[in-house]
Tab-separated table of C-alpha atoms and ligand atoms in Angstrom:
chain	number	residue	atom	x	y	z
A	23	MET	CA	-38.912	-30.315	36.014
A	24	TYR	CA	-38.278	-26.604	37.939
A	25	ASP	CA	-40.176	-26.801	41.002
A	26	VAL	CA	-37.319	-26.842	43.601
A	27	ARG	CA	-40.144	-28.184	46.385
A	28	GLU	CA	-40.535	-31.505	44.370
A	29	TRP	CA	-36.109	-31.738	44.068
A	30	ARG	CA	-34.648	-34.442	46.078
A	31	HIS	CA	-30.905	-34.370	44.672
A	32	VAL	CA	-28.645	-32.147	42.707
A	33	PHE	CA	-25.059	-31.867	41.517
A	34	LYS	CA	-23.296	-28.845	41.771
A	35	LEU	CA	-20.239	-28.841	39.056
A	36	ASP	CA	-17.434	-26.207	39.661
A	37	PRO	CA	-16.679	-24.435	36.508
A	38	ASN	CA	-13.122	-23.884	37.869
A	39	LYS	CA	-12.508	-27.594	37.246
A	40	GLU	CA	-11.896	-29.741	33.995
A	41	ILE	CA	-14.686	-32.366	33.783
A	42	ASP	CA	-14.616	-34.998	30.746
A	43	ASP	CA	-17.642	-35.572	28.524
A	44	SER	CA	-18.026	-39.075	29.437
A	45	VAL	CA	-18.326	-37.805	33.278
A	46	LEU	CA	-20.706	-35.035	32.424
A	47	GLU	CA	-22.803	-37.384	30.262
A	48	GLN	CA	-22.976	-39.484	33.427
A	49	VAL	CA	-24.109	-36.864	35.723
A	50	CYS	CA	-26.576	-35.089	33.148
A	51	GLU	CA	-28.343	-38.459	32.424
A	52	SER	CA	-28.284	-39.658	36.021
A	53	GLY	CA	-32.022	-38.431	36.921
A	54	THR	CA	-30.804	-36.266	39.242
A	55	ASP	CA	-33.078	-33.075	39.281
A	56	ALA	CA	-30.809	-30.106	38.320
A	57	VAL	CA	-27.223	-29.572	37.639
A	58	ILE	CA	-25.858	-26.476	39.744
A	59	ILE	CA	-22.955	-24.661	38.253
A	60	GLY	CA	-21.170	-22.790	40.973
A	61	GLY	CA	-18.004	-22.649	43.088
A	62	SER	CA	-16.211	-20.208	45.049
A	63	ASP	CA	-12.693	-19.138	43.478
A	64	GLY	CA	-12.129	-18.653	39.686
A	65	VAL	CA	-15.438	-18.592	38.452
A	66	THR	CA	-15.439	-16.466	34.947
A	67	LEU	CA	-18.169	-15.614	32.413
A	68	ASP	CA	-15.895	-17.586	30.490
A	69	ASN	CA	-15.933	-21.077	32.177
A	70	VAL	CA	-19.696	-20.725	32.941
A	71	LEU	CA	-20.768	-19.973	29.692
A	72	ASN	CA	-18.456	-23.080	28.416
A	73	LEU	CA	-20.023	-25.471	31.039
A	74	MET	CA	-23.485	-24.218	31.014
A	75	ALA	CA	-23.229	-25.099	26.761
A	76	ARG	CA	-22.173	-28.287	27.566
A	77	ILE	CA	-24.716	-29.063	30.021
A	78	ARG	CA	-27.435	-28.260	27.526
A	79	ARG	CA	-27.121	-30.749	24.784
A	80	TYR	CA	-28.617	-32.553	27.905
A	81	THR	CA	-32.540	-31.870	29.210
A	82	VAL	CA	-31.396	-31.644	32.946
A	83	PRO	CA	-32.266	-28.175	33.972
A	84	CYS	CA	-29.645	-26.074	34.859
A	85	VAL	CA	-29.183	-23.237	37.311
A	86	LEU	CA	-26.459	-20.909	37.751
A	87	GLU	CA	-25.364	-19.965	41.804
A	88	VAL	CA	-24.405	-16.600	41.422
A	89	SER	CA	-20.861	-16.206	43.143
A	90	THR	CA	-19.279	-13.469	41.290
A	91	ILE	CA	-20.923	-10.543	39.191
A	92	GLU	CA	-19.031	-11.147	36.427
A	93	SER	CA	-20.234	-14.367	35.682
A	94	ILE	CA	-24.100	-13.612	35.447
A	95	THR	CA	-25.460	-14.367	32.040
A	96	PRO	CA	-28.616	-15.401	30.970
A	97	GLY	CA	-29.300	-18.637	29.334
A	98	PHE	CA	-29.913	-20.700	32.524
A	99	ASP	CA	-33.156	-22.315	33.771
A	100	LEU	CA	-32.992	-20.952	37.209
A	101	TYR	CA	-30.461	-18.841	39.365
A	102	PHE	CA	-29.961	-19.204	42.727
A	103	ILE	CA	-28.260	-16.250	44.830
A	104	PRO	CA	-26.875	-16.950	48.111
A	105	THR	CA	-26.557	-14.451	51.062
A	106	VAL	CA	-24.520	-15.706	53.907
A	107	LEU	CA	-26.664	-15.512	57.062
A	108	ASN	CA	-23.203	-16.148	59.101
A	109	SER	CA	-20.844	-14.179	57.301
A	110	ARG	CA	-19.267	-11.183	59.314
A	111	ASN	CA	-18.908	-9.080	55.964
A	112	THR	CA	-22.055	-7.587	54.719
A	113	GLU	CA	-20.926	-7.748	50.921
A	114	TRP	CA	-21.797	-11.276	51.242
A	115	VAL	CA	-25.099	-10.549	52.817
A	116	THR	CA	-26.367	-7.790	50.759
A	117	GLY	CA	-23.600	-5.804	49.429
A	118	LEU	CA	-22.984	-7.386	46.132
A	119	HIS	CA	-26.611	-7.958	45.524
A	120	HIS	CA	-27.063	-4.083	45.703
A	121	GLN	CA	-24.601	-3.608	42.773
A	122	ALA	CA	-25.841	-6.628	40.581
A	123	VAL	CA	-29.586	-5.464	41.010
A	124	LYS	CA	-28.477	-1.821	40.261
A	125	GLU	CA	-26.765	-3.232	37.156
A	126	TYR	CA	-29.266	-6.156	36.227
A	127	GLY	CA	-32.575	-5.081	38.095
A	128	GLU	CA	-34.349	-4.108	34.914
A	129	LEU	CA	-33.435	-7.595	33.040
A	130	MET	CA	-34.302	-9.730	36.306
A	131	GLU	CA	-36.824	-12.385	35.473
A	132	TRP	CA	-38.039	-12.568	39.213
A	133	GLU	CA	-39.915	-16.098	38.866
A	134	GLU	CA	-36.453	-17.451	37.949
A	135	ILE	CA	-34.202	-16.302	40.890
A	136	TYR	CA	-34.263	-18.059	44.370
A	137	MET	CA	-32.467	-16.455	47.281
A	138	GLU	CA	-30.714	-19.092	49.209
A	139	GLY	CA	-30.140	-18.234	53.008
A	140	TYR	CA	-26.750	-20.021	53.599
A	141	CYS	CA	-25.183	-21.179	56.770
A	142	ILE	CA	-21.843	-22.046	56.215
A	143	ALA	CA	-21.058	-24.428	59.203
A	144	ASN	CA	-17.637	-25.755	58.044
A	145	PRO	CA	-14.770	-23.126	59.245
A	146	ASP	CA	-12.178	-24.851	56.857
A	147	CYS	CA	-13.725	-24.851	53.286
A	148	LYS	CA	-13.179	-21.856	50.880
A	149	ALA	CA	-16.445	-20.545	51.120
A	150	ALA	CA	-16.124	-19.810	54.718
A	151	ALA	CA	-12.961	-18.219	53.945
A	152	LEU	CA	-14.067	-15.844	51.348
A	153	THR	CA	-17.102	-14.877	53.092
A	154	GLU	CA	-15.831	-14.527	56.835
A	155	ALA	CA	-18.073	-17.129	58.374
A	156	LYS	CA	-18.814	-17.103	61.659
A	157	ALA	CA	-17.778	-20.656	62.341
A	158	PRO	CA	-17.912	-23.322	63.800
A	159	LEU	CA	-21.411	-23.067	64.719
A	160	GLU	CA	-23.428	-24.698	67.695
A	161	ILE	CA	-26.755	-26.415	66.713
A	162	GLU	CA	-28.575	-23.768	68.167
A	163	ASP	CA	-26.844	-21.469	66.218
A	164	ILE	CA	-27.880	-23.192	63.172
A	165	THR	CA	-31.027	-23.453	63.915
A	166	ALA	CA	-31.598	-19.756	64.486
A	167	TYR	CA	-30.317	-19.256	61.265
A	168	ALA	CA	-32.827	-21.646	59.616
A	169	MET	CA	-35.516	-19.895	61.668
A	170	MET	CA	-34.241	-16.321	60.513
A	171	ALA	CA	-34.310	-17.732	56.679
A	172	GLU	CA	-37.865	-18.881	56.862
A	173	ARG	CA	-39.804	-16.686	59.414
A	174	MET	CA	-37.759	-13.236	59.436
A	175	PHE	CA	-36.761	-13.038	55.705
A	176	GLN	CA	-39.083	-15.213	54.290
A	177	LEU	CA	-36.358	-16.787	51.708
A	178	PRO	CA	-37.188	-19.481	49.371
A	179	LEU	CA	-34.128	-21.908	50.147
A	180	PHE	CA	-32.091	-22.568	53.133
A	181	TYR	CA	-28.475	-23.877	52.082
A	182	LEU	CA	-26.761	-25.882	55.220
A	183	GLU	CA	-22.972	-25.732	53.599
A	184	TYR	CA	-20.510	-28.115	54.834
A	185	SER	CA	-18.527	-27.538	51.809
A	186	GLY	CA	-15.959	-30.615	51.511
A	187	THR	CA	-17.042	-32.271	54.712
A	188	TYR	CA	-19.381	-34.415	55.748
A	189	GLY	CA	-21.572	-32.659	58.325
A	190	ASP	CA	-23.217	-32.870	61.728
A	191	LEU	CA	-26.213	-35.248	61.537
A	192	ALA	CA	-27.688	-33.645	64.990
A	193	ALA	CA	-27.619	-30.243	63.065
A	194	VAL	CA	-28.905	-31.429	60.001
A	195	LYS	CA	-32.315	-33.215	62.049
A	196	ALA	CA	-32.492	-30.045	63.750
A	197	VAL	CA	-32.740	-27.795	60.692
A	198	ARG	CA	-35.556	-30.187	59.416
A	199	GLU	CA	-37.537	-30.031	62.993
A	200	THR	CA	-37.154	-26.172	62.614
A	201	LEU	CA	-38.239	-25.571	58.770
A	202	GLU	CA	-41.748	-25.897	57.933
A	203	LYS	CA	-41.998	-23.843	54.152
A	204	THR	CA	-38.420	-22.685	53.088
A	205	VAL	CA	-36.759	-25.998	51.473
A	206	PHE	CA	-33.997	-27.661	52.852
A	207	PHE	CA	-30.553	-27.723	50.799
A	208	TYR	CA	-27.979	-29.840	52.279
A	209	GLY	CA	-24.239	-29.970	50.981
A	210	GLY	CA	-20.958	-31.177	51.895
A	211	GLY	CA	-19.100	-34.035	51.964
A	212	ILE	CA	-21.564	-36.633	50.643
A	213	THR	CA	-19.654	-39.343	48.650
A	214	GLY	CA	-21.638	-42.128	48.264
A	215	PRO	CA	-25.530	-43.628	48.364
A	216	GLU	CA	-25.121	-44.568	52.039
A	217	GLN	CA	-24.246	-40.737	53.276
A	218	ALA	CA	-26.970	-39.487	50.711
A	219	LYS	CA	-29.730	-41.423	52.133
A	220	GLU	CA	-28.568	-40.689	56.076
A	221	ILE	CA	-28.843	-37.053	55.108
A	222	ALA	CA	-31.611	-37.069	52.863
A	223	GLN	CA	-33.635	-38.662	55.950
A	224	TYR	CA	-33.968	-35.012	56.963
A	225	ALA	CA	-32.927	-32.710	54.075
A	226	ASP	CA	-35.156	-31.722	51.166
A	227	VAL	CA	-32.406	-31.742	48.680
A	228	ILE	CA	-28.958	-33.092	48.914
A	229	VAL	CA	-25.906	-31.351	46.719
A	230	VAL	CA	-23.383	-33.937	45.692
A	231	GLY	CA	-20.261	-31.684	44.319
A	232	ASN	CA	-16.687	-32.724	44.802
A	233	ALA	CA	-17.539	-36.764	44.601
A	234	VAL	CA	-18.016	-36.042	41.199
A	235	TYR	CA	-14.474	-35.497	40.483
A	236	GLU	CA	-13.370	-38.232	42.736
A	237	ASN	CA	-15.239	-41.057	42.200
A	238	VAL	CA	-18.050	-40.381	39.707
A	239	ASP	CA	-19.663	-44.058	39.898
A	240	LYS	CA	-20.133	-43.408	43.501
A	241	ALA	CA	-21.361	-40.200	43.134
A	242	ILE	CA	-24.065	-41.333	40.575
A	243	GLU	CA	-25.344	-43.877	42.705
A	244	THR	CA	-26.650	-41.090	45.434
A	245	VAL	CA	-29.153	-40.367	42.696
A	246	THR	CA	-30.851	-43.268	43.215
A	247	ALA	CA	-30.196	-43.771	46.767
A	248	VAL	CA	-32.145	-40.657	47.561
A	249	LYS	CA	-35.027	-41.018	44.700
A	250	ASN	CA	-36.139	-44.275	46.071
A	251	GLN	CA	-36.600	-43.438	49.589
A	252	ILE	CA	-40.115	-42.563	50.384
B	16	LIG	C1	-30.265	-11.169	32.019
B	16	LIG	C2	-29.456	-11.761	32.762
B	16	LIG	C3	-28.158	-10.988	33.064
B	16	LIG	C4	-30.368	-12.322	33.748
B	16	LIG	C5	-29.610	-12.880	35.354
B	16	LIG	C6	-30.004	-12.043	36.337
B	16	LIG	C7	-29.877	-12.106	37.372
B	16	LIG	C8	-29.918	-13.681	38.226
B	16	LIG	C9	-28.991	-11.442	38.167
B	16	LIG	C10	-28.582	-11.750	39.453
B	16	LIG	C11	-28.442	-10.400	40.641
B	16	LIG	C12	-28.149	-10.967	42.140
B	16	LIG	C13	-28.509	-10.347	43.099
B	16	LIG	C14	-26.886	-10.954	42.208
B	16	LIG	C15	-26.140	-11.565	43.436
B	16	LIG	C16	-24.756	-11.347	43.101
B	16	LIG	C17	-23.419	-11.907	43.682
B	16	LIG	C18	-22.287	-11.884	43.555
B	16	LIG	C19	-23.946	-12.360	45.269
B	16	LIG	C20	-23.148	-12.988	46.369
B	16	LIG	C21	-23.264	-14.266	46.168
B	16	LIG	C22	-22.766	-15.012	47.308
B	16	LIG	C23	-23.094	-14.552	48.901
B	16	LIG	C24	-21.423	-15.844	47.243
B	16	LIG	C25	-20.931	-16.451	48.391
B	16	LIG	C26	-21.088	-17.804	48.576
B	16	LIG	C27	-20.363	-18.695	48.061
B	16	LIG	C28	-18.923	-18.375	47.658
B	16	LIG	C29	-21.124	-20.073	47.751
B	16	LIG	C30	-20.599	-20.858	46.489
B	16	LIG	C31	-20.484	-21.862	47.667
B	16	LIG	C32	-19.703	-23.130	46.805
B	16	LIG	C33	-20.003	-23.072	45.595
B	16	LIG	C34	-18.396	-23.937	47.697
B	16	LIG	C35	-18.123	-24.911	47.150
B	16	LIG	O1	-17.256	-24.235	46.609
B	16	LIG	P1	-15.767	-25.005	45.687
B	16	LIG	O2	-15.191	-24.024	44.969
B	16	LIG	O3	-16.564	-26.640	44.746
B	16	LIG	O4	-14.787	-25.704	46.831
B	16	LIG	P2	-13.763	-26.939	46.890
B	16	LIG	O5	-13.160	-26.049	45.569
B	16	LIG	O6	-12.686	-26.692	48.213
B	16	LIG	O7	-14.359	-27.777	46.498
B	17	1GP	O1	-18.659	-30.699	47.085
B	17	1GP	P1	-19.207	-31.176	48.245
B	17	1GP	O2	-18.453	-31.446	49.640
B	17	1GP	O3	-19.946	-32.421	47.976
B	17	1GP	O4	-20.251	-30.059	48.964
B	17	1GP	C1	-21.276	-29.829	47.588
B	17	1GP	C2	-21.579	-28.054	48.033
B	17	1GP	O5	-22.602	-27.966	48.996
B	17	1GP	C3	-20.820	-27.585	47.866
B	17	1GP	O6	-21.182	-25.696	47.907
B	18	MG	MG1	-16.115	-28.154	45.102
């Protein structure tokens, strides 16, 4: 299923982290809508190709969330390209994108590529440090970024990123009330089914990352928690 508008749940795997075959099998056979490969540090062509090849043993859709130009490779079902709306450094908004399009523009299949308007709301995560994100943010700042993503830039995806920490539910609810067309991804600190359900009341798609490496059984429970929700 390659229509992101139909998704409710994805796992995000970090190519810079070890994962056993048995854990990978649990993740890929869990019923999740997709597996995203992405990380904020140590992402190389080698570790991306290695993880992609292992995920390709399964039928689950596989997405590359591009974080470095060096790790761009054909072979994925979809490509998500972050643009960090609250970055202080234009490299992370359009700079690297310009460089990549200059290199790959002729090869790009645009229907496989989805721009993600990222709003990094956890000031202490690696992605915030890397991209020099303005954070913490007031709820009004977050909803303004959501509105910019949808109304100003007409981006297909808005990603509220709390990587490593469970976010502010009031902010998640406010983003829900702001977005109409743009698909709302939430990621950060979801460790089990209760949190998954809570966020999925508002976000279109929940992203579960670190929990896979910390307690995979609980992480897997997030899939049915969200998929069985009306
Ligand atoms: C044939 C062929 C090669 C086809 C491919 C064509 C294609 C897809 C071309 C791409 C063109 C393009 C425009 C690329 C963009 C290039 C680029 C590098 C853009 C910058 C993207 C960006 C803003 C990245 C920064 C955002 C970021 C770091 C997101 C990562 C978020 C994340 C994964 C957080 C979690 O991090 P983690 O590492 O897990 O942290 P912990 O360890 O603490 O958990
Ligand atoms: O690792 P966690 O905290 O689950 O966050 C998931 C994802 O939003 C990271 O980009
Ligand atoms: Mg992580």
